């Protein structure tokens, strides 16, 4: 690995990340900045997405360069944060030159976190602007920050049995080329460690002490509760410093969904709006080829999902308790410690 390798999306040359975490309730937004621009792609798999500028990224359409990607809480309201990202980029002189102005190209996606705290408080243009101000190429904070602040997972059997989600990052380097991922995990399903198969976070049993394994419970014939469409969603960015065409960027975003499928069970449900963007900064002259980049993207996304769960912090709001993976691990260890 390179000496500066930090196992994050910011290992990708040309990428910066900034978070804004709302202090008044659990929500926020995260921005992936590309000051010099990047070729962009997107792949939307969930059935209840909330997105912005995704049509622009279709390989058949004209604009090739993306300047930032917004990931936000707040459901569809959170798309307002993109206006602040555009304003910050414009002030830096960054954007598509249209003669009379520079227009920053800022695709984005949102997740649903309105059920934790006062739903009237959500990321707005000021939040997007603040996330840009905070952006650096250093290792980004993970867990309950930015777009992952109000995220939770394992909601198939009700919020009272869910756990805390969050945002995570990871990267993979092969022959001097890096692929990194930043993923905000707010899934209906459970999250697993893909190396061990161990459940990290998800739907809990009635006593709240252990996880019940959503997929096995459904296969046993136990039905889910009534679920609000769109009240979930995992969103994120996959980036590489290799050069990509728009068609290749779209394929790389699709490969990232393979990482979601490895880490989240079940994934891409009718009640998730799972959306991944891909960016190619082109700052490395060579490439291992799209097949290798796709494998790297799959791995980075799966690792980022696991890192999000490990870094998340539990949340209490009135009678609602959303424990983190570390909270449940501590509960399981307590009897042994007392013994």
Short mmCIF file of C-alpha atoms in Angstrom, two decimals:
data_model
loop_
_atom_site.label_atom_id
_atom_site.label_comp_id
_atom_site.label_asym_id
_atom_site.label_seq_id
_atom_site.Cartn_x
_atom_site.Cartn_y
_atom_site.Cartn_z
CA UNK A 1 0.00 0.00 0.00
CA UNK A 2 1.14 3.61 -0.54
CA UNK A 3 2.65 5.27 2.57
CA UNK A 4 -0.35 7.63 2.85
CA UNK A 5 -2.95 4.82 2.58
CA UNK A 6 -5.76 5.44 5.10
CA UNK A 7 -8.36 2.87 3.94
CA UNK A 8 -10.77 5.60 2.86
CA UNK A 9 -12.21 7.16 -0.28
CA UNK A 10 -9.80 10.07 0.18
CA UNK A 11 -6.96 7.71 -0.79
CA UNK A 12 -8.26 8.32 -4.32
CA UNK A 13 -6.29 11.17 -5.84
CA UNK A 14 -8.45 14.26 -6.34
CA UNK A 15 -11.14 13.32 -3.79
CA UNK A 16 -12.09 15.31 -0.66
CA UNK A 17 -14.89 14.60 1.82
CA UNK A 18 -16.74 16.92 4.17
CA UNK A 19 -19.54 16.28 6.67
CA UNK A 20 -22.16 18.50 8.25
CA UNK A 21 -23.81 17.03 11.35
CA UNK A 22 -26.98 18.82 12.47
CA UNK A 23 -26.72 19.63 16.21
CA UNK A 24 -30.50 19.91 16.77
CA UNK A 25 -31.52 16.38 15.76
CA UNK A 26 -29.91 13.27 14.25
CA UNK A 27 -29.45 14.20 10.60
CA UNK A 28 -26.82 15.72 8.32
CA UNK A 29 -25.18 15.58 4.93
CA UNK A 30 -21.86 14.58 3.39
CA UNK A 31 -20.16 15.90 0.27
CA UNK A 32 -17.59 14.22 -1.98
CA UNK A 33 -15.71 17.05 -3.71
CA UNK A 34 -13.71 16.80 -6.94
CA UNK A 35 -12.23 20.26 -7.49
CA UNK A 36 -10.68 19.32 -10.82
CA UNK A 37 -13.77 17.42 -11.94
CA UNK A 38 -14.39 13.74 -12.58
CA UNK A 39 -16.29 11.59 -15.04
CA UNK A 40 -19.46 10.42 -13.28
CA UNK A 41 -21.90 7.54 -13.40
CA UNK A 42 -24.81 6.28 -11.31
CA UNK A 43 -26.79 3.10 -10.71
CA UNK A 44 -30.14 3.22 -8.89
CA UNK A 45 -31.34 -0.19 -7.64
CA UNK A 46 -33.77 0.52 -4.81
CA UNK A 47 -37.47 0.98 -5.63
CA UNK A 48 -37.93 4.20 -3.62
CA UNK A 49 -35.04 6.54 -4.55
CA UNK A 50 -34.66 10.24 -3.86
CA UNK A 51 -32.11 11.61 -6.31
CA UNK A 52 -30.88 14.69 -8.17
CA UNK A 53 -29.14 15.05 -11.59
CA UNK A 54 -29.03 11.31 -12.25
CA UNK A 55 -30.33 11.66 -15.83
CA UNK A 56 -27.35 13.90 -16.54
CA UNK A 57 -25.02 10.95 -15.87
CA UNK A 58 -26.56 8.70 -18.51
CA UNK A 59 -23.78 7.84 -21.01
CA UNK A 60 -26.08 9.00 -23.83
CA UNK A 61 -26.22 12.54 -22.42
CA UNK A 62 -23.70 15.29 -22.98
CA UNK A 63 -22.18 16.59 -19.73
CA UNK A 64 -19.11 14.55 -18.77
CA UNK A 65 -17.77 16.27 -15.66
CA UNK A 66 -19.02 16.10 -12.08
CA UNK A 67 -17.69 18.52 -9.44
CA UNK A 68 -19.27 17.07 -6.29
CA UNK A 69 -21.73 14.44 -5.09
CA UNK A 70 -24.16 15.12 -2.23
CA UNK A 71 -25.28 12.41 0.20
CA UNK A 72 -27.94 13.69 2.59
CA UNK A 73 -30.43 12.79 5.26
CA UNK A 74 -33.82 14.47 5.45
CA UNK A 75 -35.59 12.44 2.76
CA UNK A 76 -36.54 14.50 -0.32
CA UNK A 77 -36.21 17.71 1.73
CA UNK A 78 -32.48 16.99 2.02
CA UNK A 79 -31.96 17.59 -1.69
CA UNK A 80 -32.04 21.31 -0.81
CA UNK A 81 -28.48 20.89 0.52
CA UNK A 82 -27.21 20.62 -3.07
CA UNK A 83 -27.90 24.34 -3.55
CA UNK A 84 -25.34 25.13 -0.86
CA UNK A 85 -22.81 22.82 -2.49
CA UNK A 86 -23.33 24.63 -5.80
CA UNK A 87 -22.93 28.03 -4.15
CA UNK A 88 -19.66 27.02 -2.48
CA UNK A 89 -18.26 25.58 -5.71
CA UNK A 90 -19.28 28.67 -7.66
CA UNK A 91 -17.44 30.87 -5.14
CA UNK A 92 -14.31 28.78 -5.79
CA UNK A 93 -14.67 29.26 -9.55
CA UNK A 94 -15.50 25.58 -10.05
CA UNK A 95 -18.14 24.49 -12.55
CA UNK A 96 -19.09 23.94 -16.16
CA UNK A 97 -18.17 27.03 -18.16
CA UNK A 98 -21.28 28.23 -20.01
CA UNK A 99 -19.85 31.61 -20.99
CA UNK A 100 -21.80 33.85 -18.62
CA UNK A 101 -21.21 31.68 -15.52
CA UNK A 102 -19.74 28.46 -14.20
CA UNK A 103 -22.41 25.92 -13.31
CA UNK A 104 -21.26 23.30 -10.78
CA UNK A 105 -22.54 19.80 -11.57
CA UNK A 106 -23.71 18.24 -8.30
CA UNK A 107 -25.66 14.96 -8.45
CA UNK A 108 -27.04 13.72 -5.16
CA UNK A 109 -29.17 11.22 -3.28
CA UNK A 110 -31.01 11.22 0.04
CA UNK A 111 -31.94 8.73 2.71
CA UNK A 112 -34.91 8.73 5.05
CA UNK A 113 -34.21 9.71 8.67
CA UNK A 114 -37.33 11.76 9.50
CA UNK A 115 -38.46 9.29 12.18
CA UNK A 116 -35.64 10.19 14.58
CA UNK A 117 -36.26 13.54 16.24
CA UNK A 118 -38.07 16.61 14.90
CA UNK A 119 -38.75 15.93 11.21
CA UNK A 120 -39.04 19.67 10.54
CA UNK A 121 -35.26 19.90 10.95
CA UNK A 122 -33.38 18.60 7.90
CA UNK A 123 -30.30 19.47 5.83
CA UNK A 124 -30.66 22.62 3.76
CA UNK A 125 -28.44 24.79 1.55
CA UNK A 126 -26.53 26.07 4.59
CA UNK A 127 -25.79 22.46 5.59
CA UNK A 128 -24.44 21.64 2.13
CA UNK A 129 -22.27 24.76 2.16
CA UNK A 130 -20.89 23.86 5.61
CA UNK A 131 -20.05 20.33 4.47
CA UNK A 132 -18.01 21.80 1.60
CA UNK A 133 -16.20 24.13 4.00
CA UNK A 134 -15.24 21.10 6.11
CA UNK A 135 -14.01 19.01 3.16
CA UNK A 136 -10.41 17.76 3.20
CA UNK A 137 -8.39 14.89 1.77
CA UNK A 138 -7.79 13.52 5.28
CA UNK A 139 -9.45 10.36 6.62
CA UNK A 140 -13.17 11.24 6.96
CA UNK A 141 -15.03 10.73 10.22
CA UNK A 142 -17.21 7.62 10.19
CA UNK A 143 -20.29 6.36 12.00
CA UNK A 144 -22.95 8.74 13.27
CA UNK A 145 -21.86 11.81 11.33
CA UNK A 146 -22.92 13.59 8.16
CA UNK A 147 -25.43 11.67 6.07
CA UNK A 148 -25.14 8.75 8.51
CA UNK A 149 -26.17 10.71 11.61
CA UNK A 150 -29.80 9.54 11.63
CA UNK A 151 -29.31 6.28 9.76
CA UNK A 152 -30.58 3.02 11.20
CA UNK A 153 -30.76 -0.59 9.99
CA UNK A 154 -32.80 -3.74 10.58
CA UNK A 155 -36.28 -2.19 10.39
CA UNK A 156 -38.17 -5.13 8.84
CA UNK A 157 -39.92 -5.90 12.15
CA UNK A 158 -40.36 -2.36 13.44
CA UNK A 159 -38.22 0.54 14.61
CA UNK A 160 -38.32 -0.73 18.19
CA UNK A 161 -36.18 -3.68 17.06
CA UNK A 162 -33.81 -1.70 14.78
CA UNK A 163 -30.19 -0.69 15.36
CA UNK A 164 -28.07 2.34 14.60
CA UNK A 165 -26.62 2.70 11.11
CA UNK A 166 -24.08 5.22 9.90
CA UNK A 167 -21.61 6.22 7.23
CA UNK A 168 -18.39 4.37 6.48
CA UNK A 169 -15.49 4.43 4.07
CA UNK A 170 -12.84 2.04 2.73
CA UNK A 171 -10.43 1.71 -0.18
CA UNK A 172 -8.53 -0.91 -2.15
CA UNK A 173 -5.26 -0.32 -4.01
CA UNK A 174 -3.91 -2.46 -6.88
CA UNK A 175 -0.73 -1.58 -8.78
CA UNK A 176 -0.88 2.07 -7.79
CA UNK A 177 -4.56 2.51 -8.69
CA UNK A 178 -7.09 3.09 -5.90
CA UNK A 179 -10.83 2.51 -5.67
CA UNK A 180 -12.55 3.93 -2.60
CA UNK A 181 -16.12 4.05 -1.30
CA UNK A 182 -18.13 6.27 1.03
CA UNK A 183 -21.44 4.62 2.00
CA UNK A 184 -24.29 5.87 4.21
CA UNK A 185 -26.09 2.75 5.43
CA UNK A 186 -29.76 3.18 6.33
CA UNK A 187 -30.97 -0.21 5.15
CA UNK A 188 -34.19 -2.07 5.81
CA UNK A 189 -32.09 -5.22 6.09
CA UNK A 190 -29.19 -6.41 8.26
CA UNK A 191 -25.47 -5.68 7.76
CA UNK A 192 -22.88 -8.44 7.86
CA UNK A 193 -19.10 -8.68 7.99
CA UNK A 194 -18.38 -10.18 4.58
CA UNK A 195 -15.11 -11.75 5.74
CA UNK A 196 -16.67 -13.73 8.61
CA UNK A 197 -20.39 -13.79 7.80
CA UNK A 198 -21.08 -12.38 11.27
CA UNK A 199 -24.10 -10.12 11.68
CA UNK A 200 -22.91 -6.67 12.71
CA UNK A 201 -26.22 -4.82 13.01
CA UNK A 202 -29.84 -5.44 12.12
CA UNK A 203 -33.21 -6.46 13.47
CA UNK A 204 -33.10 -7.49 17.12
CA UNK A 205 -35.02 -10.15 19.00
CA UNK A 206 -37.90 -9.24 21.33
CA UNK A 207 -35.59 -8.86 24.34
CA UNK A 208 -33.40 -6.43 22.38
CA UNK A 209 -30.23 -8.26 23.34
CA UNK A 210 -29.36 -10.17 20.17
CA UNK A 211 -29.97 -10.04 16.42
CA UNK A 212 -32.61 -12.25 14.86
CA UNK A 213 -31.27 -12.52 11.24
CA UNK A 214 -33.89 -10.89 9.03
CA UNK A 215 -33.47 -13.14 5.99
CA UNK A 216 -33.73 -16.40 7.96
CA UNK A 217 -36.73 -15.06 9.88
CA UNK A 218 -38.55 -14.22 6.64
CA UNK A 219 -37.67 -17.62 5.15
CA UNK A 220 -39.12 -19.25 8.26
CA UNK A 221 -42.48 -17.76 7.32
CA UNK A 222 -42.61 -14.91 9.83
CA UNK A 223 -44.00 -11.88 7.97
CA UNK A 224 -42.58 -8.36 8.21
CA UNK A 225 -44.53 -5.50 9.72
CA UNK A 226 -46.16 -2.87 7.55
CA UNK A 227 -43.29 -0.85 6.09
CA UNK A 228 -43.37 2.74 4.88
CA UNK A 229 -42.02 2.96 1.32
CA UNK A 230 -38.79 4.93 1.09
CA UNK A 231 -38.20 4.96 4.84
CA UNK A 232 -34.78 3.36 4.42
CA UNK A 233 -32.10 3.57 1.68
CA UNK A 234 -28.33 3.08 1.37
CA UNK A 235 -26.53 5.72 -0.70
CA UNK A 236 -22.90 6.27 -1.54
CA UNK A 237 -20.03 7.07 -3.86
CA UNK A 238 -17.44 4.79 -5.46
CA UNK A 239 -14.38 6.63 -6.80
CA UNK A 240 -11.18 5.71 -8.59
CA UNK A 241 -8.14 7.69 -9.72
CA UNK A 242 -8.06 5.71 -12.97
CA UNK A 243 -9.60 7.22 -16.09
CA UNK A 244 -13.17 6.19 -16.93
CA UNK A 245 -15.63 6.88 -19.71
CA UNK A 246 -19.21 7.67 -18.69
CA UNK A 247 -20.26 4.15 -19.69
CA UNK A 248 -17.47 2.66 -17.57
CA UNK A 249 -18.44 4.88 -14.64
CA UNK A 250 -21.98 3.56 -14.87
CA UNK A 251 -20.65 -0.01 -14.85
CA UNK A 252 -18.45 0.74 -11.86
CA UNK A 253 -21.44 2.10 -9.93
CA UNK A 254 -23.25 -1.15 -10.77
CA UNK A 255 -20.32 -3.18 -9.44
CA UNK A 256 -20.56 -1.22 -6.22
CA UNK A 257 -24.06 -2.62 -5.76
CA UNK A 258 -22.49 -6.09 -5.69
CA UNK A 259 -20.73 -4.89 -2.54
CA UNK A 260 -24.07 -3.80 -1.08
CA UNK A 261 -25.49 -7.23 -1.88
CA UNK A 262 -22.60 -8.88 -0.06
CA UNK A 263 -22.99 -6.70 3.03
CA UNK A 264 -26.75 -6.04 3.34
CA UNK A 265 -29.39 -8.79 3.65
CA UNK A 266 -31.93 -8.27 2.12
CA UNK A 267 -30.87 -5.43 -0.17
CA UNK A 268 -32.54 -3.37 -2.96
CA UNK A 269 -36.00 -3.88 -1.50
CA UNK A 270 -39.21 -2.13 -2.50
CA UNK A 271 -38.73 0.09 0.54
CA UNK A 272 -35.11 1.12 -0.08
CA UNK A 273 -33.89 3.73 -2.56
CA UNK A 274 -30.38 2.29 -2.90
CA UNK A 275 -28.28 4.55 -5.13
CA UNK A 276 -24.54 4.54 -5.85
CA UNK A 277 -22.56 7.12 -7.81
CA UNK A 278 -19.17 6.45 -9.43
CA UNK A 279 -16.39 8.94 -10.13
CA UNK A 280 -13.22 8.62 -12.18
CA UNK A 281 -10.71 11.39 -11.47
CA UNK A 282 -8.21 10.19 -14.10
CA UNK A 283 -5.22 11.26 -12.00
CA UNK A 284 -3.37 7.96 -12.54
CA UNK A 285 -2.08 7.34 -16.06
CA UNK A 286 -2.65 3.56 -16.12
CA UNK A 287 -5.54 1.26 -15.21
CA UNK A 288 -5.82 -2.44 -14.33
CA UNK A 289 -8.94 -2.60 -16.53
CA UNK A 290 -12.63 -2.38 -15.77
CA UNK A 291 -12.96 -5.99 -14.58
CA UNK A 292 -10.34 -5.45 -11.87
CA UNK A 293 -11.78 -2.04 -10.97
CA UNK A 294 -15.19 -3.65 -10.56
CA UNK A 295 -13.82 -6.25 -8.13
CA UNK A 296 -12.08 -3.47 -6.21
CA UNK A 297 -15.32 -1.48 -6.06
CA UNK A 298 -17.27 -4.47 -4.77
CA UNK A 299 -14.73 -5.00 -2.01
CA UNK A 300 -14.47 -1.32 -1.04
CA UNK A 301 -18.25 -0.94 -0.77
CA UNK A 302 -18.66 -4.06 1.37
CA UNK A 303 -15.84 -2.96 3.68
CA UNK A 304 -17.28 0.57 3.94
CA UNK A 305 -20.66 -0.83 5.03
CA UNK A 306 -19.01 -2.86 7.79
CA UNK A 307 -16.91 0.13 8.89
CA UNK A 308 -20.06 2.23 9.12
CA UNK A 309 -21.58 -0.24 11.59
CA UNK A 310 -18.41 -0.54 13.67
CA UNK A 311 -18.09 3.24 13.99
CA UNK A 312 -21.78 3.99 14.67
CA UNK A 313 -22.86 5.30 18.07
CA UNK A 314 -26.09 4.18 19.74
CA UNK A 315 -29.01 6.57 19.91
CA UNK A 316 -31.73 7.11 22.52
CA UNK A 317 -34.76 9.29 21.77
CA UNK A 318 -37.44 9.02 24.43
CA UNK A 319 -38.54 5.39 24.54
CA UNK A 320 -36.71 4.56 21.31
CA UNK A 321 -33.32 2.88 21.69
CA UNK A 322 -31.21 2.23 18.61
CA UNK A 323 -28.12 0.43 19.90
CA UNK A 324 -24.94 0.31 17.87
CA UNK A 325 -22.99 -2.81 16.97
CA UNK A 326 -20.56 -2.03 19.80
CA UNK A 327 -23.45 -1.58 22.26
CA UNK A 328 -24.76 -5.06 21.53
CA UNK A 329 -21.26 -6.51 21.68
CA UNK A 330 -20.88 -5.00 25.17
CA UNK A 331 -24.21 -6.53 26.28
CA UNK A 332 -23.12 -9.96 25.06
CA UNK A 333 -19.78 -9.63 26.84
CA UNK A 334 -21.27 -8.45 30.15
CA UNK A 335 -22.19 -11.91 31.60
CA UNK A 336 -18.69 -13.19 30.80
CA UNK A 337 -17.12 -10.17 32.45
CA UNK A 338 -19.24 -10.66 35.59
CA UNK A 339 -18.28 -14.33 35.70
#
